[in-house]
Short mmCIF file of C-alpha atoms and ligand atoms in Angstrom, two decimals:
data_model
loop_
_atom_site.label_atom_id
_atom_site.label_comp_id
_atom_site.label_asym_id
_atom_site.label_seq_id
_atom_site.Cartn_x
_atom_site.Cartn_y
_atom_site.Cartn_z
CA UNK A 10 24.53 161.78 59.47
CA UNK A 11 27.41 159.81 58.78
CA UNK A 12 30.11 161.37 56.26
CA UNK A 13 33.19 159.94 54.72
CA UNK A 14 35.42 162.22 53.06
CA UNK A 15 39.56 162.76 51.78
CA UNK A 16 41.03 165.97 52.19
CA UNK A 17 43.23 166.29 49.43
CA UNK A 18 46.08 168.74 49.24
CA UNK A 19 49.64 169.57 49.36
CA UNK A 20 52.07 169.36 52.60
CA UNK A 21 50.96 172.57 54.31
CA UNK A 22 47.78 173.18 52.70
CA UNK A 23 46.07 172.88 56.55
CA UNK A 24 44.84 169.75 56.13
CA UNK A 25 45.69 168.31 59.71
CA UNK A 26 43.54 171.55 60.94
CA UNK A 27 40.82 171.33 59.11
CA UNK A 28 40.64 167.85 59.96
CA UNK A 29 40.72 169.00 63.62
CA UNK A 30 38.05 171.00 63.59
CA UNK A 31 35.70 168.61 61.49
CA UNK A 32 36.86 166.07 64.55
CA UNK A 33 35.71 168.69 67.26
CA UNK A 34 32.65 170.15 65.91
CA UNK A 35 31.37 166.78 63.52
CA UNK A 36 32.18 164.37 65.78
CA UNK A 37 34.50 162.72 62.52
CA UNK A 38 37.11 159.69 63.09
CA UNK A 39 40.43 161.09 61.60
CA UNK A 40 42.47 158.50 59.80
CA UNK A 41 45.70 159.57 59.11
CA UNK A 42 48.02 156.83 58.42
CA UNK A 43 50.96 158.02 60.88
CA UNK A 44 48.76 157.47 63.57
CA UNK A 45 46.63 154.14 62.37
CA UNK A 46 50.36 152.64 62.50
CA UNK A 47 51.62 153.90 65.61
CA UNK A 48 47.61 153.03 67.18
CA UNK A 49 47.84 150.12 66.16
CA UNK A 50 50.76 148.56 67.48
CA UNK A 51 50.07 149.78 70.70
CA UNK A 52 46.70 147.91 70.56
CA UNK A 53 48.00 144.45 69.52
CA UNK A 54 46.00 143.69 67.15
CA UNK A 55 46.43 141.05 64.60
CA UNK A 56 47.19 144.06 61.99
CA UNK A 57 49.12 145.97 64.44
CA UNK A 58 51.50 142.79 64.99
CA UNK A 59 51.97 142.62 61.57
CA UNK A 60 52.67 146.23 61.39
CA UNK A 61 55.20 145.81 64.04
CA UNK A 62 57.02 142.84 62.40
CA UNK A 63 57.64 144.73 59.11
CA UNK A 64 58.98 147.79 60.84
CA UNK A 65 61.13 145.91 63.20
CA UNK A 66 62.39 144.69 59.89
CA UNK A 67 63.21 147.82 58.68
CA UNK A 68 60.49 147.06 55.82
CA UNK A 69 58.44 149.50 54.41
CA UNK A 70 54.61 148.88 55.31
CA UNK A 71 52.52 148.14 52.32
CA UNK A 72 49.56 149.64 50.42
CA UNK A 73 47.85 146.44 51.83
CA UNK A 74 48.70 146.52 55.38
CA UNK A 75 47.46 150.49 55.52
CA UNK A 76 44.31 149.41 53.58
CA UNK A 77 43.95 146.79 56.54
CA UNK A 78 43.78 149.50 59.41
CA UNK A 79 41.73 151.45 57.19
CA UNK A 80 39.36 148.22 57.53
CA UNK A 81 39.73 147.98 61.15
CA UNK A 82 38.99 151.55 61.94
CA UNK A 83 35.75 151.28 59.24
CA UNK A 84 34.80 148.33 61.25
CA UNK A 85 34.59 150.26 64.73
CA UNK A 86 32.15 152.70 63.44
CA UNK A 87 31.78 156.49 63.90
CA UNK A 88 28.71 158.15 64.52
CA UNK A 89 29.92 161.14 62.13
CA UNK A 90 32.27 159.24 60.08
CA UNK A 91 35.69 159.36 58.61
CA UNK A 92 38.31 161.97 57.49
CA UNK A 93 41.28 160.33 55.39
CA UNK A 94 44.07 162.71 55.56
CA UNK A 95 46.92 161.45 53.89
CA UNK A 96 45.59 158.26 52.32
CA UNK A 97 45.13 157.57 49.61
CA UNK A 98 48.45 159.24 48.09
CA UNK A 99 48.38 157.34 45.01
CA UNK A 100 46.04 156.14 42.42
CA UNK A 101 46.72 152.42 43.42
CA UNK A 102 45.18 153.75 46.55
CA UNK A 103 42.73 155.88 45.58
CA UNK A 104 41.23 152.32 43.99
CA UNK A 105 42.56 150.30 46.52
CA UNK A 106 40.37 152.36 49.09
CA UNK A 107 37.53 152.49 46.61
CA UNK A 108 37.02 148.30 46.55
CA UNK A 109 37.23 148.55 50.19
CA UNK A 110 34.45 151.10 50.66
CA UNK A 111 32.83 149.16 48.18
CA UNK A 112 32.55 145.80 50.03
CA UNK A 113 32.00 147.38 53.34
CA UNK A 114 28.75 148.75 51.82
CA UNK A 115 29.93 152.57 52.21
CA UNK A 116 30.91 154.91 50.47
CA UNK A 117 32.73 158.20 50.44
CA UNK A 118 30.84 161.44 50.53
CA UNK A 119 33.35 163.78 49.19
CA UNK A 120 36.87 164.77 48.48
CA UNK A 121 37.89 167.71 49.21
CA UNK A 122 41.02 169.33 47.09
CA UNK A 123 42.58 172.25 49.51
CA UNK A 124 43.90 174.46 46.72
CA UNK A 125 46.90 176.44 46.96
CA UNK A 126 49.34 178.89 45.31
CA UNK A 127 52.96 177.06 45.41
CA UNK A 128 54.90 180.51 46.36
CA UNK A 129 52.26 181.20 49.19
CA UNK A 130 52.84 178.10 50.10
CA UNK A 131 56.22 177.80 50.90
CA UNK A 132 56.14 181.08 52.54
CA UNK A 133 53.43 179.64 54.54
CA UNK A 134 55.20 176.84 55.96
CA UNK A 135 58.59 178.30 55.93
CA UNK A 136 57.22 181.08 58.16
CA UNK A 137 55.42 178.54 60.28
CA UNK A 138 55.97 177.77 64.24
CA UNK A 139 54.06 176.26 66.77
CA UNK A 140 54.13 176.65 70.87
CA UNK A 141 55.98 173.98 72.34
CA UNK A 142 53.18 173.70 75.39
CA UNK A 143 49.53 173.40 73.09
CA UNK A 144 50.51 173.36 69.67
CA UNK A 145 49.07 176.73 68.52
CA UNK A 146 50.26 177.97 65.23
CA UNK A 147 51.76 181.06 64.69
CA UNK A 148 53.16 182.56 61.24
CA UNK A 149 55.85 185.16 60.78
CA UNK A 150 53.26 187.16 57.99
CA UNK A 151 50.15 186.06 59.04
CA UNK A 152 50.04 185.35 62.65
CA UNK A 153 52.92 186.54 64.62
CA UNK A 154 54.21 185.52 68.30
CA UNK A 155 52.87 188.09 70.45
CA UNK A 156 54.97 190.89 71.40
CA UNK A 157 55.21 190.16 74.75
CA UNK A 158 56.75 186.28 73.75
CA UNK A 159 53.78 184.31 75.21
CA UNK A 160 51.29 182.40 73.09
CA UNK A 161 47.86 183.73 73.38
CA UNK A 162 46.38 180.56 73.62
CA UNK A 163 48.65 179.12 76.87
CA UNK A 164 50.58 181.97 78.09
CA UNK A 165 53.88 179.04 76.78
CA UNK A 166 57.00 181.12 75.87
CA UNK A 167 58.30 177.82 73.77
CA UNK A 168 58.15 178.04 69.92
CA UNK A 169 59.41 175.27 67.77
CA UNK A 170 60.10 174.87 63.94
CA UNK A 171 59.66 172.18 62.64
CA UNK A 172 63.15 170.85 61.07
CA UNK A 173 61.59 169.87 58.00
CA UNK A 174 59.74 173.21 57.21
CA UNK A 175 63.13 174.73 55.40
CA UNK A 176 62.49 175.17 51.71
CA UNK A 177 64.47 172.43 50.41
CA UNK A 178 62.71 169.67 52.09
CA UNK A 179 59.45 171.71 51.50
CA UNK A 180 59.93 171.48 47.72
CA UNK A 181 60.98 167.83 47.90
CA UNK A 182 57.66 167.07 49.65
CA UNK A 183 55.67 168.92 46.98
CA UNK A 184 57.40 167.53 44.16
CA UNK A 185 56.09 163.89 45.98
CA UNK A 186 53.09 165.21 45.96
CA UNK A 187 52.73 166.68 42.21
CA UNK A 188 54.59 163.16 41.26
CA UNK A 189 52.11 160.96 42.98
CA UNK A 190 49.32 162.76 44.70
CA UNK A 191 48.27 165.12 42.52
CA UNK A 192 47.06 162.92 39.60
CA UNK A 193 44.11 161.80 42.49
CA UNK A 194 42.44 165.04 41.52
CA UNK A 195 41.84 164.42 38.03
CA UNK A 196 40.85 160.71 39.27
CA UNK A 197 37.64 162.31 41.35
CA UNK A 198 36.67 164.55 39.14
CA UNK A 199 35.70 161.84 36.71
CA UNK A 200 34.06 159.98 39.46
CA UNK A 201 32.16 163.22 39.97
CA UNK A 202 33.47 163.39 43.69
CA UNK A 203 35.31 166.66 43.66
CA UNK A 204 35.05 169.90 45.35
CA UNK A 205 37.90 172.44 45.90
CA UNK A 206 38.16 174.75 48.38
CA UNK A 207 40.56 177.95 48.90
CA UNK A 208 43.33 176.36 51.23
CA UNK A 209 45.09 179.56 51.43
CA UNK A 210 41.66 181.64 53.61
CA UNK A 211 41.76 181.83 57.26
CA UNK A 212 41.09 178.89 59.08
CA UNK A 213 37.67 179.45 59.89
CA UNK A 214 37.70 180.73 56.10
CA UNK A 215 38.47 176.95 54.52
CA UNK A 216 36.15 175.59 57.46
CA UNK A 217 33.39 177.65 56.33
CA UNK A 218 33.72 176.20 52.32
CA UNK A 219 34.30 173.02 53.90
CA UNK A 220 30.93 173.06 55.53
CA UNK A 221 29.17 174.33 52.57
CA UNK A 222 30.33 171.35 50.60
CA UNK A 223 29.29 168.84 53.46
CA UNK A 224 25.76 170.27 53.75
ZN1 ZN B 309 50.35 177.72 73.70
#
């Protein structure tokens, strides 16, 4: 069964591994708009062209340029459908995705709001680090390094922080996102589209609520 869905959420709410997983085990197409713009010029398409022209410009890219990739990927199909993580992020957007669904005859399934307690949050991320060699996540509270200074995933002994996961630029990406994001909520619960899901459980936690609300 095809399924279209939005994961809604703040900047750390896990997101990008939920969507992961629902790409692994659902078989989903993951749209997230980073990588529809860097796919896309590499493909040389008419859109990715475009897209290439107005960043070679220094220009930002438009609501309507994303909203044609969007169209592009819709176009090419998948067999279990499509996550949007990270699109829309505002309500011009939200409607701007909506008439496109709309006139490609599909529709979306369900958005899904990743809740999450602010404070947790940025101790979350700020306590966040990856290995450098397969990109498993490790957290100072919740999910150490192993003693012994090799991921258990890899056996890597690299770690990395992100540079952006200090607190100040943490707050100034939730701020964005209470500014301009977080109105979207209200917007699908009046369509009736909304389910929320504890974005603070384990990972396999979330998936499990996630699941539930796909059916
Ligand atoms: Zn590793």
């Amino acid at each position: 069964m095809t399924t279209n869905i939005i994961l809604l959420g703040p900047p750390g709410a896990g997101k990008g591994t939920q969507a992961r997983k629902l790409v692994e085990e659902r078989g989903m197409v993951q749209l997230s708009t980073g990588d529809m713009l860097r796919d896309a010029q590499a493909s040389g398409s008419a859109m990715g062209k475009k897209v290439a022209e107005v960043m070679a410009a220094g220009q930002l890219v438009t609501d309507d340029i994303v909203i044609g990739l969007i169209r592009e990927k819709l176009e090419q199909g998948s067999e279990g459908g499509f996550i949007f993580d990270g699109f829309p992020r505002t309500l011009p957007q939200a409607d701007a995705l909506g008439e496109l669904l709309d006139g490609m005859g599909a529709k979306l399934d369900a958005v899904i709001e990743m809740q999450v307690d602010d404070e947790a949050l940025v101790q979350r991320i700020t306590a966040r680090s990856t290995c450098g060699d397969c990109g498993e996540v490790y957290n100072d509270i919740t999910k150490p390094i192993p003693a012994d200074g090799k991921c258990s995933n890899c056996g890597g002994t690299e770690f990395k922080r992100r540079a952006d996961d200090n607190e100040d630029s943490l707050r100034q990406r939730l701020m964005e996102y209470y500014k301009k994001t977080s109105p979207l909520i209200g917007y699908y619960y009046a369509k009736g589209q909304l389910s929320s899901v504890n974005g603070l459980g384990e990972i396999d936690a979330v998936k499990a609520e996630i699941a539930a609300v796909l059916g």
